[in-house]
CSV table of C-alpha atoms in Angstrom, one decimal:
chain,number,residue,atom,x,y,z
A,28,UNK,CA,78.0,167.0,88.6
A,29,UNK,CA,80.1,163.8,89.5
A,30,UNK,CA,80.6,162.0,86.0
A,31,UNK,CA,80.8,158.0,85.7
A,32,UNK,CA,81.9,156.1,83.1
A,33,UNK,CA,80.5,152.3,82.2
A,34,UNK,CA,81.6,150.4,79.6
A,35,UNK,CA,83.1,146.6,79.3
A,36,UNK,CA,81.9,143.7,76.4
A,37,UNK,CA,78.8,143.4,77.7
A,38,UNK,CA,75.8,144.8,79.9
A,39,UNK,CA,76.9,148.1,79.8
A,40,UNK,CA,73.2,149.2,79.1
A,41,UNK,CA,71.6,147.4,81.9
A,42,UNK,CA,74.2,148.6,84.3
A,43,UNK,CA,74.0,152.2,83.7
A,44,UNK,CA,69.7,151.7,83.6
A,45,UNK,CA,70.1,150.0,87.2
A,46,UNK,CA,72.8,152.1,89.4
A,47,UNK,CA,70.7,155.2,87.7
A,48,UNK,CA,67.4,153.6,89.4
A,49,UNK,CA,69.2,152.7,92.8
A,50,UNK,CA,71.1,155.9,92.7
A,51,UNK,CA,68.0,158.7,92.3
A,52,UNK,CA,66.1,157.3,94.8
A,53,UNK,CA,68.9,159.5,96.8
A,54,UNK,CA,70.3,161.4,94.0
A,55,UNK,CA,69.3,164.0,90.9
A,56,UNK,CA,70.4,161.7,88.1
A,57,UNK,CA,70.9,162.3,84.3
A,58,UNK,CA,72.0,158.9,81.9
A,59,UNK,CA,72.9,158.5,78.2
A,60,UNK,CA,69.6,156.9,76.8
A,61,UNK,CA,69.4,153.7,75.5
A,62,UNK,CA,72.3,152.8,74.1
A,63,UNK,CA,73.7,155.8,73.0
A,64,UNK,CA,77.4,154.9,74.0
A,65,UNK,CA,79.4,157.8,71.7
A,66,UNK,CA,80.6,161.0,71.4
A,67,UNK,CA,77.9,162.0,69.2
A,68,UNK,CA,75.6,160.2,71.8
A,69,UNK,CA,77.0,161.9,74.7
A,70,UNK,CA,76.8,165.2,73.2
A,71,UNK,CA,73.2,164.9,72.0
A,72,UNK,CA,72.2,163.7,75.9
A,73,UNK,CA,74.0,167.1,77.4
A,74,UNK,CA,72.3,168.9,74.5
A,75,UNK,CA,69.3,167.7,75.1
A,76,UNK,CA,69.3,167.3,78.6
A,77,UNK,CA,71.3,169.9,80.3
A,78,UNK,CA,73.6,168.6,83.4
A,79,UNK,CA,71.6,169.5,86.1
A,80,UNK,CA,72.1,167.0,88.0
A,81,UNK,CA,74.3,165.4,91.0
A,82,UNK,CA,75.5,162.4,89.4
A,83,UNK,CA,75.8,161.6,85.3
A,84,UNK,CA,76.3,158.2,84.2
A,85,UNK,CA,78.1,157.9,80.9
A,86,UNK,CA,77.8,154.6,78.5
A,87,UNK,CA,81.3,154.7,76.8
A,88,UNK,CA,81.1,151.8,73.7
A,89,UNK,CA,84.2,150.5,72.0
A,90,UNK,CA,84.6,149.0,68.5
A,91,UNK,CA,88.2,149.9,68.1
A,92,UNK,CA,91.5,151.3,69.9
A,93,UNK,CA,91.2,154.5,71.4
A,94,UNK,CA,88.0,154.7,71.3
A,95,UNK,CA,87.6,155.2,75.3
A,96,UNK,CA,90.6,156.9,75.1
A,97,UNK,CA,88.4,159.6,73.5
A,98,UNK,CA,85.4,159.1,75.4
A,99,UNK,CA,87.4,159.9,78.8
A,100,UNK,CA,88.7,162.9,77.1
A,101,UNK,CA,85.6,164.2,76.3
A,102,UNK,CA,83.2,163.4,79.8
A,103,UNK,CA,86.3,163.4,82.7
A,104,UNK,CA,84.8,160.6,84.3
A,105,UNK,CA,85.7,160.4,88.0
A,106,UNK,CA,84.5,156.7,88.8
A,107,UNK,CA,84.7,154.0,86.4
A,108,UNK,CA,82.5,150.7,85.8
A,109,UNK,CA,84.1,148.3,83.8
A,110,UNK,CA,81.5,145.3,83.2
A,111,UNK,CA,83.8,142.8,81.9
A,112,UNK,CA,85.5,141.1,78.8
A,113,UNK,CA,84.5,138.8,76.3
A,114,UNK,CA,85.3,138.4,72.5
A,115,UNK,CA,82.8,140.7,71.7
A,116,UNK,CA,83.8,143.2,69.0
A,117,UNK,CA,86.8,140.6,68.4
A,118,UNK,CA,86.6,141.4,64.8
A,119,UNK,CA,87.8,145.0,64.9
A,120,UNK,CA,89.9,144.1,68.1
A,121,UNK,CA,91.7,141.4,67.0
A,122,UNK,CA,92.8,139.9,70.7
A,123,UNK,CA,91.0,139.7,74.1
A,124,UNK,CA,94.6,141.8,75.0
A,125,UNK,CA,93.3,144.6,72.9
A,126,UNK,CA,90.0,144.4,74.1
A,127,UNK,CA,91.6,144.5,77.9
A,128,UNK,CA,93.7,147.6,76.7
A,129,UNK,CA,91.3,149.3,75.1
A,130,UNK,CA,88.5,149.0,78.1
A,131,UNK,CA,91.0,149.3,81.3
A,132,UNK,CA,91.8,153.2,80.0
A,133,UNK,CA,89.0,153.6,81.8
A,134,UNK,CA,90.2,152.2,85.1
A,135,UNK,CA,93.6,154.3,84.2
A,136,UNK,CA,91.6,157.4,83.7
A,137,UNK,CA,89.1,157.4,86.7
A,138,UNK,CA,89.8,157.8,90.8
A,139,UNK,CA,87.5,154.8,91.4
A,140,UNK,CA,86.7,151.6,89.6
A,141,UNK,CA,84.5,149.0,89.8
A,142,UNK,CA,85.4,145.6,88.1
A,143,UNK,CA,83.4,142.6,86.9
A,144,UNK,CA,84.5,139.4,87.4
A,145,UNK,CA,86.1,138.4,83.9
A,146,UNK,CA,88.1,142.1,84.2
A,147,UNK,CA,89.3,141.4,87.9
A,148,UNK,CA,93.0,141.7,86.3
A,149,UNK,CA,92.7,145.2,84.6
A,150,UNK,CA,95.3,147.7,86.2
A,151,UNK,CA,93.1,149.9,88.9
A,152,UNK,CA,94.7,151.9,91.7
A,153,UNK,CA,91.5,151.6,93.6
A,154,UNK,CA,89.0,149.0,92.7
A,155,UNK,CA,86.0,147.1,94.3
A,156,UNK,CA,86.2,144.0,92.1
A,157,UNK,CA,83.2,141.2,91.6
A,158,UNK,CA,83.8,138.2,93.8
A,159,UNK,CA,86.4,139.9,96.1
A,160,UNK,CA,84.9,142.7,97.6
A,161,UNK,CA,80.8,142.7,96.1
A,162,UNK,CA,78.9,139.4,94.8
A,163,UNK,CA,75.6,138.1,94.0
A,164,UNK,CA,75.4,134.8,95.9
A,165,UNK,CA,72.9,131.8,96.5
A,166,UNK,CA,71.4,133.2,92.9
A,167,UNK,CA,67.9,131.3,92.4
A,168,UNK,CA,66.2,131.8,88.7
A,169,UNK,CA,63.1,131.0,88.1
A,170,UNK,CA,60.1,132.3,84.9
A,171,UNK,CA,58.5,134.7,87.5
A,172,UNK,CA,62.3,136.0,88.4
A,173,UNK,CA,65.5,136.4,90.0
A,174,UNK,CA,66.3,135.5,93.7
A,175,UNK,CA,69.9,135.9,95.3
A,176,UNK,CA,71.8,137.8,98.4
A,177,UNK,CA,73.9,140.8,97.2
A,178,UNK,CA,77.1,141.4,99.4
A,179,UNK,CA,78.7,144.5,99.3
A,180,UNK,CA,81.7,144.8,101.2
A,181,UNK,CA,80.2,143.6,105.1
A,182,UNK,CA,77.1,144.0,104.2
A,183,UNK,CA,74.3,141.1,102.9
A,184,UNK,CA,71.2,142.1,100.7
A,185,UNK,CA,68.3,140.0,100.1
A,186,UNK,CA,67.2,140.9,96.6
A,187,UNK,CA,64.0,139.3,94.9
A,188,UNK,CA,63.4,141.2,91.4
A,189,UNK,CA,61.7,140.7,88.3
A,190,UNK,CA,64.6,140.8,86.5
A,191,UNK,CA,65.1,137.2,84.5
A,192,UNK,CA,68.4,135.6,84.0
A,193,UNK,CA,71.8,134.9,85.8
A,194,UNK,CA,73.1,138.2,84.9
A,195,UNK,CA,70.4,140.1,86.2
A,196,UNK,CA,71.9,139.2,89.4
A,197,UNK,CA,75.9,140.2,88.0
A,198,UNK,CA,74.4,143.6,86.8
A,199,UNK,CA,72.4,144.7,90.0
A,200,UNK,CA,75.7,143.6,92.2
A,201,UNK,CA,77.9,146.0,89.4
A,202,UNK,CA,75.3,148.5,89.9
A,203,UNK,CA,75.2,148.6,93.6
A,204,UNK,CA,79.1,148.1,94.2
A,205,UNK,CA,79.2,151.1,92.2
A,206,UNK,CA,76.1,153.1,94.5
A,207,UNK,CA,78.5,152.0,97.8
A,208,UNK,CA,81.1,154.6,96.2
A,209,UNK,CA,78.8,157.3,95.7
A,210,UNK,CA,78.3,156.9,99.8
A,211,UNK,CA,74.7,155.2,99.5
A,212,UNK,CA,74.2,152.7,102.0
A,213,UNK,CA,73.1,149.0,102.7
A,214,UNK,CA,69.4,150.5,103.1
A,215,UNK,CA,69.6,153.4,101.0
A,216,UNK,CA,70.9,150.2,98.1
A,217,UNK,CA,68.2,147.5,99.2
A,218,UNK,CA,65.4,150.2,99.0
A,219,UNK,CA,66.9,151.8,95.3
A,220,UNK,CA,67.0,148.1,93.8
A,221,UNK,CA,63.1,148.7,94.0
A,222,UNK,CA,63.1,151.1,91.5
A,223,UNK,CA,64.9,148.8,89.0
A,224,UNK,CA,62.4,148.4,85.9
A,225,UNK,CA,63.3,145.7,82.8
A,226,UNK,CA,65.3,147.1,80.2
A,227,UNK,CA,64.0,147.2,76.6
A,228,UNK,CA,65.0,144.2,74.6
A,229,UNK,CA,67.7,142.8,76.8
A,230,UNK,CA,65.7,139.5,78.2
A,231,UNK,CA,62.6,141.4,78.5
A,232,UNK,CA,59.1,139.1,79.3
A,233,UNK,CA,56.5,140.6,77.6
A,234,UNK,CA,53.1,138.9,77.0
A,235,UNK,CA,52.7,137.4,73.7
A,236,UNK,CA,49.3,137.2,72.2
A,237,UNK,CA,47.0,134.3,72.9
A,238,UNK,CA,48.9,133.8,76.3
A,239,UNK,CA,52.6,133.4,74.7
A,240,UNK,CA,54.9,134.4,76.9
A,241,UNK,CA,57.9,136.7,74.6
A,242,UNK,CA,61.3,136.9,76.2
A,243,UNK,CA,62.9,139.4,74.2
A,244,UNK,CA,66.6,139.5,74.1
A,245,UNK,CA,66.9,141.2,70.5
A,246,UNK,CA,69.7,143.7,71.1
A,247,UNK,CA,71.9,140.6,73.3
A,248,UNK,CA,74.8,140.3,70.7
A,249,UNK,CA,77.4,138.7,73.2
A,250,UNK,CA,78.4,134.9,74.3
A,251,UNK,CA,77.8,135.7,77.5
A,252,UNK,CA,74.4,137.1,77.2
A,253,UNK,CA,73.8,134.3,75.0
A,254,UNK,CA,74.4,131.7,77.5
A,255,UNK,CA,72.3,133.2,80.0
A,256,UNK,CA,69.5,134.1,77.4
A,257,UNK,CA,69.7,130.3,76.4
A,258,UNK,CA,69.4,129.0,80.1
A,259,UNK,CA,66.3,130.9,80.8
A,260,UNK,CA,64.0,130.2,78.6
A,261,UNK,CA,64.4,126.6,79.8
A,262,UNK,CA,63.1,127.7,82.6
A,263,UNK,CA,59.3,128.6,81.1
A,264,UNK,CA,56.8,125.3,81.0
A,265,UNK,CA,55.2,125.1,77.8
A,266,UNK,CA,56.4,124.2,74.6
A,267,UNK,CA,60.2,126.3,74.3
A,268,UNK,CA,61.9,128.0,70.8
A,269,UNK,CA,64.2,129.9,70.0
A,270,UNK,CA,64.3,132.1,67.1
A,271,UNK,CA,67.9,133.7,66.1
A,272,UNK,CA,70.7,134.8,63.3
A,273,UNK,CA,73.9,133.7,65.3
A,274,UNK,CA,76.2,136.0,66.8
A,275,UNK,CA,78.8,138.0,65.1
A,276,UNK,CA,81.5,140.5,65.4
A,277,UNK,CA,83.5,137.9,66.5
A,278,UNK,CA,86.3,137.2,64.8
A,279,UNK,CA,88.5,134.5,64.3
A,280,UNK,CA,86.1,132.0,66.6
A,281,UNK,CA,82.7,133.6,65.3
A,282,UNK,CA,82.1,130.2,63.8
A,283,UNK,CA,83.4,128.4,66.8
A,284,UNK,CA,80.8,130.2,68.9
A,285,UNK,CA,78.0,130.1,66.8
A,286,UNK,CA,78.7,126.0,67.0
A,287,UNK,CA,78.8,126.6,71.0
A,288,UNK,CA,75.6,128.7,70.2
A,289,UNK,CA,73.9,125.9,68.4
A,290,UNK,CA,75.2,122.6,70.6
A,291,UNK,CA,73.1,125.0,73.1
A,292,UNK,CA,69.6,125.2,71.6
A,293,UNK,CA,69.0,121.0,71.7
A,294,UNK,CA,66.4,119.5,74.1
A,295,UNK,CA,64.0,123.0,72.8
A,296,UNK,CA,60.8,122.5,71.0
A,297,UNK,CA,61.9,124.7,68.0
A,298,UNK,CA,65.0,126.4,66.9
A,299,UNK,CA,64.1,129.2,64.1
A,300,UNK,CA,67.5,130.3,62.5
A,301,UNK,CA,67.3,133.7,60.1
A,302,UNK,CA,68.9,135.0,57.6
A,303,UNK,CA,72.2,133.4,55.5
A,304,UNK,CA,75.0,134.4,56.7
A,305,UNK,CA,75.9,133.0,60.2
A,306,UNK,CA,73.3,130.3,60.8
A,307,UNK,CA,75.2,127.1,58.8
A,308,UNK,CA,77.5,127.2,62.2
A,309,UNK,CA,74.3,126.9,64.2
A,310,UNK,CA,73.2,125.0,62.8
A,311,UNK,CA,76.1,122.5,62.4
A,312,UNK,CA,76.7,123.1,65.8
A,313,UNK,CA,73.0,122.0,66.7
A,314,UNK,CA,73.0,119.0,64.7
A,315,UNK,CA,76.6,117.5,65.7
A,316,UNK,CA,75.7,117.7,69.3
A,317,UNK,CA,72.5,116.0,68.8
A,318,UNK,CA,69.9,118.2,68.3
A,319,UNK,CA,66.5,116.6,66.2
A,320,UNK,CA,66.5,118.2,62.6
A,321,UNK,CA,63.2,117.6,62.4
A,322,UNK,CA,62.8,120.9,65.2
A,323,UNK,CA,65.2,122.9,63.0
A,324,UNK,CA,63.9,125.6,60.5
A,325,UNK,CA,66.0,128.1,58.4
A,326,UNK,CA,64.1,131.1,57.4
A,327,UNK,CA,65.1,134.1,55.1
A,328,UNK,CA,64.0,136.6,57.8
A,329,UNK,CA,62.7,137.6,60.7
A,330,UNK,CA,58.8,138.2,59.4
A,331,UNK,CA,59.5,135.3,57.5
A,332,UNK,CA,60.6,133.7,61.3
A,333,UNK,CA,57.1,134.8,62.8
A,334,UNK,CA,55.2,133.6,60.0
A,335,UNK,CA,57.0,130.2,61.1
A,336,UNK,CA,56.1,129.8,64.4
A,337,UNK,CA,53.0,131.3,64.9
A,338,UNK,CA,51.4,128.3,63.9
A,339,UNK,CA,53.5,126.5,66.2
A,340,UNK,CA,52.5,128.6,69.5
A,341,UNK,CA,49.5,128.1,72.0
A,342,UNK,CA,49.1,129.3,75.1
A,343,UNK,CA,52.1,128.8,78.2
A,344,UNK,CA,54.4,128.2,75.5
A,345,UNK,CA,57.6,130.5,75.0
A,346,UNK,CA,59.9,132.1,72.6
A,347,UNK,CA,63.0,133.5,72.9
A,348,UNK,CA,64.4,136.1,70.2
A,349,UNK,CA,68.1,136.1,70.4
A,350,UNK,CA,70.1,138.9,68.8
A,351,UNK,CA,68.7,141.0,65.9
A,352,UNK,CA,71.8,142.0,63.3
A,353,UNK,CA,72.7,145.1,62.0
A,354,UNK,CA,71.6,145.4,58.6
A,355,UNK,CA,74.5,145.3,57.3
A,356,UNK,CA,74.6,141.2,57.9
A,357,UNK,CA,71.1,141.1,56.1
């Protein structure tokens, strides 16, 4: 059983769900579930499961150093999938230099690597990196979608999914760069990207009641994710909200990027901010970059949040639930 190993800041989930589907349409395939992404994760899965399989694709998660270090010790991955970097986990990291560190063991410990673009510059003796050897190009979004060409190497891929957002695209090209190296081909690629199904609660569409339409992005926690989260739902006619608690486990700039956060959400219909703790930034952010205060609601929590805009919902209208914190924050 060939072992691989995905992990990076972000979309680690929704990488390993996608080269999984591409990769069994040719493959016997076992995954870590969900977003089990630990040793006691991987263990339960190879409990619980068994490895009878061809190919097993390994979520590795980092909140501090060493923590892939162990990981790699424990699974021997052979190929690598390293999604990229942001501040994410900043707060137990420190630096985007420790976050680098800490994810390119990985690339250190495996024969084979695949590299987002934000981690092009990690150390990797052999690498197919994002935007120099595999790309998702001409990307068209759109509330039904995601349209865009996927190169991998010499080879071009029109892809049409029902995937939403810009980093739909990103993943599926990750995912596929990394099915080129387990000897799949353009077709064997185009015809597995078929199999690719939504993942739970990262920017999925789900019909709302009363012909809402629900994005549900609850378990995004990243910038990145943010950003694209925030550009989609723009996309939707209808009235547009957005109902979040800010972003955290950031840092030093978790206020800056909550103020990023907010300065995004003007031009919406409604912006529903929950809890206490990290929604003053948003806030701030929201109002100093124009937003209309009179769109603005802070609520104490997310039932709280529903109760809020349910009155405010009719049918073709859409809401976007960004992030949902660890309870810790609440």
């Amino acid at each position: 059983c060939l072992k691989i190993g995905i992990t990076g800041s972000f979309a680690k989930t929704s990488v390993k769900h996608f080269a999984a589907a591409i990769a069994g349409s040719k493959y016997r395939v076992a995954a870590t579930p969900a977003s089990y992404n630990t040793p006691m994760g991987v263990a339960r899965t190879v409990f619980e499961q068994g490895l009878d399989c061809d190919l097993f694709f390994v979520e590795m998660g980092a909140r501090r150093r060493g923590d892939i270090q162990e990981l790699c010790d424990m699974v021997s991955p052979e190929i690598g999938v390293i999604t990229g970097i942001c501040p994410q986990h900043l707060e137990t990291f420190l630096t985007i230099e420790n976050i680098k560190a800490e994810k390119g063991v990985l690339a250190q410990r495996t024969k084979q690597c695949v590299l987002g673009a934000s981690a092009a510059d990690l150390p990797a003796s052999d690498a197919l990196v994002y935007g120099r050897d595999f790309s998702a190009e001409n990307i068209v979004l759109s509330a039904e979608g995601t349209q865009f060409t996927l190169r991998v190497k010499q080879d071009e891929i029109p892809v049409r999914t029902q995937l939403l957002g810009r980093h739909a695209a990103e993943d599926i090209a990750l995912a596929a760069a990394l099915c080129s190296l387990l000897l799949m081909t353009a077709e064997e690629i185009s015809e597995g990207i078929k199999n690719i199904l939504p993942v739970p609660h990262r920017l999925e569409r789900i019909q709302g009641k009363g012909g809402v339409v629900v994005l549900d992005d609850s378990y995004n926690s990243n910038v990145e994710g943010a950003r694209d989260a925030v550009e989609t739902v723009r996309l939707f006619s209808g009235k547009k909200y957005v109902v979040t608690p800010g972003l955290v486990e950031l840092g030093a700039i978790e206020q800056e990027e909550n103020e990023k956060l907010g300065a995004s959400l003007v031009g919406l219909d409604g912006v529903i901010l929950v809890g206490e703790t990290q929604v003053l930034p948003v806030r701030n952010g929201y109002l100093a970059a124009g937003g209309d205060e009179s769109r603005l609601k802070i609520v104490p929590s997310p039932s709280a949040a529903a109760e809020a805009i349910a009155a405010e919902l009719s049918a073709g209208d859409c809401v976007l639930f960004l992030n949902d914190l660890p309870d810790i924050y609440n």
